[in-house]
Amino acid sequence: MDRAQTRSRKAERDVNYDQIFDKAIDRLHSEGRYRVFIDIMRNKGAFPNARCFAGHNGPKPITVWCSNDYLAMGQHPKVIEAMENALHDVGAGSGGTRNIGGNTHFHVELEQELADLHGKEGALLFTSGYVSNDATLSTLAKLLPGCVIYSDELNHASMIAGIRNSGCEKHVFRHNDMEHLEELLAAEDPDTPKVIAFESVYSMDGDVAPIHAICDLAEKYNALTYIDEVHAVGMYGKRGGGISERDDAADRIDIIEGTLGKAFGVMGGYIAADTKVIDCIRSYAPGFIFTTSLSPVLVAGVLASVKHLKSSSEERDAQQDAAHSLKGKLAQAGLPVMPSTTHIVPVMVGDPVRAKKISDILLAEYGVYVQPINFPTVPRGTERLRFTPGPNHTEEMMDDLAKALVEIWDRLDLELRKAA
């Protein structure tokens, strides 16, 4: 058999990788949940104003309504100045892992500030909130012999990944259902190590966990508590320590996890806990040990942001006012705003194709940028638009948004509610 025949027969039995990838992408298109990244640039000092480069010639002015830079701290003069100074002082990158050259004084100082923010003995920085959840939960469970993790059914994908990567036994309890959680805890051997993992603010619905009730169960059944505060740090509590600070519960939580890329406006993730836990995670977690540390430029920016928000409530108060105002305007217009006690303003659509269509029309015709939230971020049939008004969204912007949504709802024959 010559080489040409050999190649021909080999090609016939080889896996058609292109076909597999094409089918995977086609499936997303057919389900209406193919994601498109919008090409934008924020206007420094004028956020939520930005420029969009998608679908037209040159930049088009837009208003951003879905940023997780909740307090616009990514635009704050103190943060920008701190980053510029650090860049000229130490250069761009950290130069290595925390263990090998990448442990700058900025990192040490920020960890001290974060520990103080949550009233804990120590803190540990990670490159993102996803990594901090994944690395900590997976390592924690491996260190506890026979550990069982109890996870709220609406926990973030990063928490689910960490629990899965731990290889430990897990039980999923119904969202914020304390009876179900206690039923699961009571069924386990009292001597088995247990961890209850939950969030403070659930960002897709905007509701809050009953922290004290969870801590009561943890104490009753001798379980550790792990709280994800990524959508709350900086925004709740007298100093921005999150819902656990606001509800005077931080001292009852064993491990508090947060992000530096949302309310603090820069990038990174962290945990705060007692020194023994911090020492174990930093010594055993591959997701911490084997990755280059955050750039000191970024850390310097976060450090300025954390220090500012510890003493300033102006941004928090303005954000809460904006969220309250937008909820009222959308509800008055008859739009299906989901009930929320937090800064999250979800508007239910219930269909992925329509959610994408509404988002596209808002951007193309009204200069409003909000991304549709589809499966797997939310369950099928609960697709929505998720608005995150900040301290710099004006009443005029909110009125314009409400009018635009009403027009689109009418255009697509969607039902409006009768105003109360």
One Martini backbone bead per residue (centre of mass of N, CA, C, O) as a GRO file, in nm:
protein
  420
    1MET     BB    1   0.095   0.037   0.025
    2ASP     BB    2   0.074   0.356  -0.026
    3ARG     BB    3   0.077   0.667   0.107
    4ALA     BB    4  -0.189   0.772  -0.011
    5GLN     BB    5  -0.368   0.540   0.094
    6THR     BB    6  -0.302   0.570   0.389
    7ARG     BB    7  -0.409   0.860   0.421
    8SER     BB    8  -0.697   0.802   0.325
    9ARG     BB    9  -0.774   0.591   0.543
   10LYS     BB   10  -0.707   0.768   0.787
   11ALA     BB   11  -0.911   0.995   0.722
   12GLU     BB   12  -1.169   0.814   0.747
   13ARG     BB   13  -1.107   0.742   1.073
   14ASP     BB   14  -1.090   1.013   1.163
   15VAL     BB   15  -1.156   1.267   1.349
   16ASN     BB   16  -1.394   1.534   1.318
   17TYR     BB   17  -1.329   1.822   1.466
   18ASP     BB   18  -1.477   2.044   1.312
   19GLN     BB   19  -1.759   1.918   1.344
   20ILE     BB   20  -1.775   1.927   1.649
   21PHE     BB   21  -1.741   2.235   1.680
   22ASP     BB   22  -1.976   2.322   1.499
   23LYS     BB   23  -2.200   2.186   1.669
   24ALA     BB   24  -2.151   2.340   1.930
   25ILE     BB   25  -2.212   2.625   1.811
   26ASP     BB   26  -2.488   2.565   1.679
   27ARG     BB   27  -2.632   2.502   1.945
   28LEU     BB   28  -2.618   2.789   2.058
   29HIS     BB   29  -2.772   2.928   1.832
   30SER     BB   30  -3.039   2.756   1.850
   31GLU     BB   31  -3.074   2.853   2.170
   32GLY     BB   32  -2.990   3.168   2.196
   33ARG     BB   33  -2.668   3.154   2.355
   34TYR     BB   34  -2.475   3.315   2.197
   35ARG     BB   35  -2.182   3.487   2.257
   36VAL     BB   36  -2.114   3.845   2.258
   37PHE     BB   37  -1.856   4.066   2.240
   38ILE     BB   38  -1.832   4.392   2.334
   39ASP     BB   39  -1.681   4.674   2.177
   40ILE     BB   40  -1.526   4.868   2.429
   41MET     BB   41  -1.479   5.203   2.588
   42ARG     BB   42  -1.409   5.375   2.852
   43ASN     BB   43  -1.462   5.688   3.010
   44LYS     BB   44  -1.257   5.862   3.175
   45GLY     BB   45  -1.448   6.016   3.433
   46ALA     BB   46  -1.754   5.918   3.275
   47PHE     BB   47  -1.878   5.698   3.412
   48PRO     BB   48  -2.106   5.518   3.199
   49ASN     BB   49  -1.948   5.624   2.972
   50ALA     BB   50  -1.896   5.515   2.626
   51ARG     BB   51  -1.747   5.314   2.362
   52CYS     BB   52  -1.852   5.174   2.047
   53PHE     BB   53  -1.721   4.931   1.781
   54ALA     BB   54  -1.986   4.783   1.701
   55GLY     BB   55  -2.145   4.783   1.380
   56HIS     BB   56  -1.955   5.040   1.306
   57ASN     BB   57  -1.815   5.346   1.229
   58GLY     BB   58  -1.671   5.394   1.484
   59PRO     BB   59  -1.740   5.549   1.764
   60LYS     BB   60  -2.011   5.503   2.001
   61PRO     BB   61  -2.218   5.630   2.217
   62ILE     BB   62  -2.264   5.497   2.553
   63THR     BB   63  -2.446   5.316   2.810
   64VAL     BB   64  -2.363   5.149   3.101
   65TRP     BB   65  -2.567   4.868   3.275
   66CYS     BB   66  -2.348   4.595   3.342
   67SER     BB   67  -2.148   4.662   3.551
   68ASN     BB   68  -1.918   4.554   3.821
   69ASP     BB   69  -1.838   4.857   3.866
   70TYR     BB   70  -2.043   4.966   4.093
   71LEU     BB   71  -1.865   5.245   4.204
   72ALA     BB   72  -1.643   5.351   3.999
   73MET     BB   73  -1.338   5.286   4.104
   74GLY     BB   74  -1.191   5.257   3.821
   75GLN     BB   75  -1.220   5.602   3.814
   76HIS     BB   76  -1.070   5.685   4.053
   77PRO     BB   77  -0.823   5.902   4.134
   78LYS     BB   78  -0.680   5.733   4.356
   79VAL     BB   79  -0.643   5.476   4.188
   80ILE     BB   80  -0.490   5.591   3.945
   81GLU     BB   81  -0.257   5.719   4.101
   82ALA     BB   82  -0.152   5.458   4.236
   83MET     BB   83  -0.088   5.310   3.969
   84GLU     BB   84   0.107   5.515   3.849
   85ASN     BB   85   0.312   5.514   4.080
   86ALA     BB   86   0.376   5.209   4.069
   87LEU     BB   87   0.479   5.194   3.781
   88HIS     BB   88   0.721   5.403   3.839
   89ASP     BB   89   0.843   5.237   4.083
   90VAL     BB   90   0.821   4.896   3.983
   91GLY     BB   91   0.645   4.846   3.746
   92ALA     BB   92   0.439   4.605   3.603
   93GLY     BB   93   0.533   4.339   3.726
   94SER     BB   94   0.613   4.089   3.970
   95GLY     BB   95   0.809   3.827   3.863
   96GLY     BB   96   0.611   3.608   4.014
   97THR     BB   97   0.558   3.430   4.258
   98ARG     BB   98   0.520   3.459   4.590
   99ASN     BB   99   0.778   3.263   4.640
  100ILE     BB  100   0.912   3.399   4.355
  101GLY     BB  101   0.937   3.746   4.363
  102GLY     BB  102   0.598   3.821   4.404
  103ASN     BB  103   0.634   3.963   4.704
  104THR     BB  104   0.516   4.249   4.769
  105HIS     BB  105   0.434   4.512   4.966
  106PHE     BB  106   0.153   4.545   4.848
  107HIS     BB  107   0.048   4.263   4.920
  108VAL     BB  108   0.085   4.278   5.224
  109GLU     BB  109  -0.091   4.532   5.276
  110LEU     BB  110  -0.356   4.429   5.154
  111GLU     BB  111  -0.397   4.186   5.340
  112GLN     BB  112  -0.420   4.358   5.594
  113GLU     BB  113  -0.670   4.523   5.505
  114LEU     BB  114  -0.863   4.277   5.459
  115ALA     BB  115  -0.852   4.162   5.739
  116ASP     BB  116  -0.960   4.419   5.875
  117LEU     BB  117  -1.231   4.443   5.723
  118HIS     BB  118  -1.321   4.137   5.854
  119GLY     BB  119  -1.186   4.062   6.133
  120LYS     BB  120  -0.913   3.913   6.067
  121GLU     BB  121  -0.595   3.771   6.078
  122GLY     BB  122  -0.617   3.706   5.759
  123ALA     BB  123  -0.496   3.705   5.410
  124LEU     BB  124  -0.551   3.610   5.050
  125LEU     BB  125  -0.429   3.632   4.732
  126PHE     BB  126  -0.568   3.639   4.401
  127THR     BB  127  -0.632   3.663   4.054
  128SER     BB  128  -0.934   3.576   4.136
  129GLY     BB  129  -1.246   3.487   4.235
  130TYR     BB  130  -1.248   3.213   4.105
  131VAL     BB  131  -0.979   3.109   4.222
  132SER     BB  132  -1.044   3.141   4.523
  133ASN     BB  133  -1.270   2.934   4.525
  134ASP     BB  134  -1.141   2.689   4.392
  135ALA     BB  135  -0.881   2.666   4.567
  136THR     BB  136  -1.006   2.663   4.853
  137LEU     BB  137  -1.224   2.441   4.842
  138SER     BB  138  -1.044   2.211   4.734
  139THR     BB  139  -0.832   2.223   4.966
  140LEU     BB  140  -1.000   2.211   5.222
  141ALA     BB  141  -1.132   1.928   5.170
  142LYS     BB  142  -0.858   1.771   5.152
  143LEU     BB  143  -0.770   1.842   5.456
  144LEU     BB  144  -1.047   1.705   5.532
  145PRO     BB  145  -1.140   1.415   5.649
  146GLY     BB  146  -1.431   1.329   5.492
  147CYS     BB  147  -1.555   1.562   5.367
  148VAL     BB  148  -1.854   1.774   5.370
  149ILE     BB  149  -2.046   1.961   5.136
  150TYR     BB  150  -2.266   2.247   5.160
  151SER     BB  151  -2.467   2.365   4.880
  152ASP     BB  152  -2.602   2.604   4.726
  153GLU     BB  153  -2.789   2.595   4.431
  154LEU     BB  154  -2.680   2.915   4.354
  155ASN     BB  155  -2.400   2.883   4.321
  156HIS     BB  156  -2.121   2.949   4.184
  157ALA     BB  157  -1.916   2.806   3.952
  158SER     BB  158  -1.655   2.828   4.129
  159MET     BB  159  -1.765   2.664   4.366
  160ILE     BB  160  -1.840   2.410   4.213
  161ALA     BB  161  -1.553   2.354   4.112
  162GLY     BB  162  -1.415   2.327   4.388
  163ILE     BB  163  -1.586   2.091   4.489
  164ARG     BB  164  -1.527   1.897   4.259
  165ASN     BB  165  -1.204   1.912   4.288
  166SER     BB  166  -1.198   1.776   4.577
  167GLY     BB  167  -1.376   1.493   4.581
  168CYS     BB  168  -1.602   1.531   4.766
  169GLU     BB  169  -1.871   1.526   4.939
  170LYS     BB  170  -2.207   1.638   4.843
  171HIS     BB  171  -2.466   1.886   4.924
  172VAL     BB  172  -2.768   2.019   4.798
  173PHE     BB  173  -2.941   2.305   4.883
  174ARG     BB  174  -3.194   2.485   4.896
  175HIS     BB  175  -3.252   2.802   4.853
  176ASN     BB  176  -3.242   2.929   5.165
  177ASP     BB  177  -3.303   2.638   5.309
  178MET     BB  178  -3.294   2.549   5.638
  179GLU     BB  179  -3.443   2.281   5.658
  180HIS     BB  180  -3.278   2.131   5.446
  181LEU     BB  181  -3.001   2.173   5.571
  182GLU     BB  182  -3.061   2.032   5.842
  183GLU     BB  183  -3.135   1.760   5.729
  184LEU     BB  184  -2.851   1.704   5.611
  185LEU     BB  185  -2.680   1.743   5.870
  186ALA     BB  186  -2.832   1.531   6.056
  187ALA     BB  187  -2.749   1.275   5.865
  188GLU     BB  188  -2.469   1.311   5.971
  189ASP     BB  189  -2.190   1.251   6.113
  190PRO     BB  190  -2.067   1.433   6.375
  191ASP     BB  191  -1.745   1.362   6.297
  192THR     BB  192  -1.779   1.503   6.033
  193PRO     BB  193  -1.653   1.708   5.823
  194LYS     BB  194  -1.783   2.047   5.762
  195VAL     BB  195  -1.920   2.255   5.485
  196ILE     BB  196  -2.064   2.576   5.434
  197ALA     BB  197  -2.169   2.700   5.113
  198PHE     BB  198  -2.211   3.053   5.035
  199GLU     BB  199  -2.386   3.345   4.970
  200SER     BB  200  -2.491   3.669   5.009
  201VAL     BB  201  -2.516   3.770   4.707
  202TYR     BB  202  -2.736   3.699   4.445
  203SER     BB  203  -2.679   3.828   4.127
  204MET     BB  204  -2.944   3.734   3.959
  205ASP     BB  205  -3.171   3.813   4.197
  206GLY     BB  206  -3.078   3.989   4.466
  207ASP     BB  207  -3.044   3.812   4.710
  208VAL     BB  208  -3.022   3.699   5.060
  209ALA     BB  209  -2.865   3.550   5.308
  210PRO     BB  210  -2.911   3.372   5.618
  211ILE     BB  211  -2.651   3.394   5.809
  212HIS     BB  212  -2.733   3.332   6.105
  213ALA     BB  213  -2.882   3.066   6.044
  214ILE     BB  214  -2.634   2.921   5.932
  215CYS     BB  215  -2.456   2.954   6.186
  216ASP     BB  216  -2.638   2.800   6.376
  217LEU     BB  217  -2.604   2.528   6.226
  218ALA     BB  218  -2.297   2.512   6.239
  219GLU     BB  219  -2.284   2.500   6.549
  220LYS     BB  220  -2.473   2.254   6.593
  221TYR     BB  221  -2.290   2.069   6.357
  222ASN     BB  222  -1.990   2.137   6.327
  223ALA     BB  223  -1.935   2.371   6.102
  224LEU     BB  224  -1.809   2.529   5.846
  225THR     BB  225  -1.780   2.861   5.700
  226TYR     BB  226  -1.854   2.978   5.354
  227ILE     BB  227  -1.830   3.304   5.204
  228ASP     BB  228  -1.959   3.481   4.926
  229GLU     BB  229  -1.882   3.851   4.871
  230VAL     BB  230  -1.853   3.976   4.575
  231HIS     BB  231  -2.151   4.143   4.577
  232ALA     BB  232  -2.063   4.320   4.867
  233VAL     BB  233  -1.801   4.426   4.868
  234GLY     BB  234  -1.797   4.782   4.941
  235MET     BB  235  -2.142   4.806   4.968
  236TYR     BB  236  -2.150   4.686   5.263
  237GLY     BB  237  -2.135   4.839   5.533
  238LYS     BB  238  -1.953   5.076   5.694
  239ARG     BB  239  -1.664   4.959   5.534
  240GLY     BB  240  -1.728   4.724   5.314
  241GLY     BB  241  -1.763   4.409   5.436
  242GLY     BB  242  -2.056   4.348   5.382
  243ILE     BB  243  -2.313   4.158   5.493
  244SER     BB  244  -2.159   4.053   5.742
  245GLU     BB  245  -2.128   4.339   5.855
  246ARG     BB  246  -2.416   4.451   5.845
  247ASP     BB  247  -2.516   4.179   6.024
  248ASP     BB  248  -2.307   4.102   6.240
  249ALA     BB  249  -2.131   3.810   6.120
  250ALA     BB  250  -1.819   3.782   6.067
  251ASP     BB  251  -1.734   3.627   6.340
  252ARG     BB  252  -1.902   3.354   6.233
  253ILE     BB  253  -1.706   3.334   6.000
  254ASP     BB  254  -1.443   3.153   5.871
  255ILE     BB  255  -1.478   3.224   5.547
  256ILE     BB  256  -1.396   3.503   5.341
  257GLU     BB  257  -1.498   3.591   5.013
  258GLY     BB  258  -1.350   3.796   4.745
  259THR     BB  259  -1.334   4.083   4.535
  260LEU     BB  260  -1.144   4.331   4.315
  261GLY     BB  261  -1.348   4.363   4.037
  262LYS     BB  262  -1.580   4.536   4.147
  263ALA     BB  263  -1.618   4.761   4.377
  264PHE     BB  264  -1.293   4.807   4.365
  265GLY     BB  265  -1.221   4.822   4.031
  266VAL     BB  266  -1.015   4.587   3.937
  267MET     BB  267  -0.834   4.300   4.053
  268GLY     BB  268  -0.921   3.996   4.201
  269GLY     BB  269  -0.876   3.788   4.497
  270TYR     BB  270  -1.002   3.652   4.825
  271ILE     BB  271  -0.923   3.568   5.164
  272ALA     BB  272  -1.062   3.549   5.506
  273ALA     BB  273  -0.891   3.445   5.812
  274ASP     BB  274  -0.728   3.255   5.992
  275THR     BB  275  -0.395   3.170   6.002
  276LYS     BB  276  -0.426   2.865   5.958
  277VAL     BB  277  -0.589   2.872   5.699
  278ILE     BB  278  -0.403   3.051   5.531
  279ASP     BB  279  -0.152   2.867   5.553
  280CYS     BB  280  -0.278   2.619   5.415
  281ILE     BB  281  -0.359   2.743   5.142
  282ARG     BB  282  -0.076   2.863   5.061
  283SER     BB  283   0.066   2.564   5.090
  284TYR     BB  284  -0.160   2.377   4.899
  285ALA     BB  285  -0.261   2.562   4.665
  286PRO     BB  286  -0.215   2.556   4.328
  287GLY     BB  287  -0.372   2.829   4.251
  288PHE     BB  288  -0.140   2.984   4.415
  289ILE     BB  289   0.152   2.868   4.381
  290PHE     BB  290   0.149   2.838   4.031
  291THR     BB  291   0.120   3.165   4.014
  292THR     BB  292   0.131   3.466   3.920
  293SER     BB  293   0.117   3.748   4.060
  294LEU     BB  294  -0.010   4.028   4.102
  295SER     BB  295   0.019   4.321   3.999
  296PRO     BB  296   0.129   4.596   4.172
  297VAL     BB  297  -0.053   4.794   4.024
  298LEU     BB  298  -0.320   4.663   4.104
  299VAL     BB  299  -0.276   4.653   4.411
  300ALA     BB  300  -0.253   4.959   4.451
  301GLY     BB  301  -0.540   5.022   4.357
  302VAL     BB  302  -0.690   4.852   4.568
  303LEU     BB  303  -0.574   4.980   4.819
  304ALA     BB  304  -0.704   5.256   4.765
  305SER     BB  305  -0.998   5.155   4.755
  306VAL     BB  306  -1.025   5.026   5.035
  307LYS     BB  307  -0.950   5.273   5.201
  308HIS     BB  308  -1.173   5.457   5.099
  309LEU     BB  309  -1.430   5.264   5.164
  310LYS     BB  310  -1.385   5.261   5.476
  311SER     BB  311  -1.459   5.597   5.490
  312SER     BB  312  -1.669   5.585   5.243
  313SER     BB  313  -2.036   5.624   5.169
  314GLU     BB  314  -2.109   5.773   4.907
  315GLU     BB  315  -2.112   5.543   4.696
  316ARG     BB  316  -2.313   5.355   4.835
  317ASP     BB  317  -2.553   5.549   4.858
  318ALA     BB  318  -2.578   5.617   4.553
  319GLN     BB  319  -2.632   5.330   4.459
  320GLN     BB  320  -2.889   5.273   4.623
  321ASP     BB  321  -3.051   5.503   4.503
  322ALA     BB  322  -3.038   5.411   4.207
  323ALA     BB  323  -3.171   5.135   4.243
  324HIS     BB  324  -3.437   5.236   4.363
  325SER     BB  325  -3.517   5.418   4.126
  326LEU     BB  326  -3.516   5.210   3.895
  327LYS     BB  327  -3.724   5.016   4.006
  328GLY     BB  328  -3.956   5.223   4.009
  329LYS     BB  329  -3.959   5.299   3.706
  330LEU     BB  330  -4.001   5.013   3.587
  331ALA     BB  331  -4.257   4.942   3.743
  332GLN     BB  332  -4.429   5.189   3.649
  333ALA     BB  333  -4.397   5.085   3.337
  334GLY     BB  334  -4.452   4.753   3.357
  335LEU     BB  335  -4.203   4.603   3.417
  336PRO     BB  336  -4.041   4.283   3.496
  337VAL     BB  337  -3.941   4.324   3.796
  338MET     BB  338  -3.750   4.183   4.021
  339PRO     BB  339  -3.722   4.112   4.330
  340SER     BB  340  -3.507   4.337   4.536
  341THR     BB  341  -3.268   4.425   4.811
  342THR     BB  342  -3.059   4.525   4.607
  343HIS     BB  343  -2.852   4.644   4.337
  344ILE     BB  344  -3.010   4.446   4.176
  345VAL     BB  345  -3.175   4.465   3.832
  346PRO     BB  346  -3.405   4.246   3.725
  347VAL     BB  347  -3.538   4.152   3.395
  348MET     BB  348  -3.780   3.962   3.275
  349VAL     BB  349  -3.819   3.731   2.988
  350GLY     BB  350  -3.791   3.391   2.929
  351ASP     BB  351  -3.597   3.428   2.661
  352PRO     BB  352  -3.313   3.411   2.473
  353VAL     BB  353  -3.386   3.553   2.205
  354ARG     BB  354  -3.525   3.804   2.326
  355ALA     BB  355  -3.297   3.900   2.506
  356LYS     BB  356  -3.102   3.950   2.269
  357LYS     BB  357  -3.282   4.144   2.108
  358ILE     BB  358  -3.305   4.366   2.319
  359SER     BB  359  -3.003   4.419   2.345
  360ASP     BB  360  -2.954   4.498   2.047
  361ILE     BB  361  -3.149   4.739   2.033
  362LEU     BB  362  -3.034   4.910   2.258
  363LEU     BB  363  -2.757   4.949   2.123
  364ALA     BB  364  -2.830   5.039   1.826
  365GLU     BB  365  -3.073   5.266   1.906
  366TYR     BB  366  -2.991   5.373   2.228
  367GLY     BB  367  -2.705   5.328   2.365
  368VAL     BB  368  -2.755   5.052   2.533
  369TYR     BB  369  -2.573   4.850   2.771
  370VAL     BB  370  -2.694   4.507   2.795
  371GLN     BB  371  -2.675   4.188   2.898
  372PRO     BB  372  -2.772   3.882   2.852
  373ILE     BB  373  -2.913   3.622   3.066
  374ASN     BB  374  -2.820   3.287   3.041
  375PHE     BB  375  -2.769   2.984   2.988
  376PRO     BB  376  -2.606   2.872   3.284
  377THR     BB  377  -2.649   3.116   3.479
  378VAL     BB  378  -2.947   3.047   3.425
  379PRO     BB  379  -3.229   2.909   3.403
  380ARG     BB  380  -3.436   2.793   3.201
  381GLY     BB  381  -3.683   3.047   3.149
  382THR     BB  382  -3.494   3.298   3.309
  383GLU     BB  383  -3.430   3.506   3.125
  384ARG     BB  384  -3.235   3.821   3.132
  385LEU     BB  385  -3.193   4.146   3.254
  386ARG     BB  386  -2.898   4.310   3.408
  387PHE     BB  387  -2.899   4.575   3.626
  388THR     BB  388  -2.626   4.820   3.739
  389PRO     BB  389  -2.657   5.072   3.912
  390GLY     BB  390  -2.488   5.371   3.981
  391PRO     BB  391  -2.372   5.673   4.108
  392ASN     BB  392  -2.371   5.791   3.780
  393HIS     BB  393  -2.664   5.744   3.738
  394THR     BB  394  -2.917   5.915   3.611
  395GLU     BB  395  -3.242   6.007   3.587
  396GLU     BB  396  -3.234   6.043   3.279
  397MET     BB  397  -3.124   5.764   3.211
  398MET     BB  398  -3.362   5.609   3.339
  399ASP     BB  399  -3.589   5.727   3.167
  400ASP     BB  400  -3.475   5.637   2.894
  401LEU     BB  401  -3.472   5.336   2.956
  402ALA     BB  402  -3.773   5.292   3.010
  403LYS     BB  403  -3.873   5.389   2.734
  404ALA     BB  404  -3.718   5.183   2.563
  405LEU     BB  405  -3.839   4.925   2.685
  406VAL     BB  406  -4.134   4.981   2.619
  407GLU     BB  407  -4.099   4.992   2.312
  408ILE     BB  408  -3.986   4.704   2.280
  409TRP     BB  409  -4.210   4.546   2.413
  410ASP     BB  410  -4.417   4.635   2.200
  411ARG     BB  411  -4.268   4.537   1.943
  412LEU     BB  412  -4.253   4.222   2.073
  413ASP     BB  413  -4.518   4.152   2.231
  414LEU     BB  414  -4.491   4.223   2.527
  415GLU     BB  415  -4.579   4.217   2.858
  416LEU     BB  416  -4.734   4.448   3.060
  417ARG     BB  417  -4.782   4.588   3.353
  418LYS     BB  418  -4.972   4.720   3.587
  419ALA     BB  419  -4.963   4.990   3.750
  420ALA     BB  420  -4.985   5.067   4.096
   0.00000   0.00000   0.00000
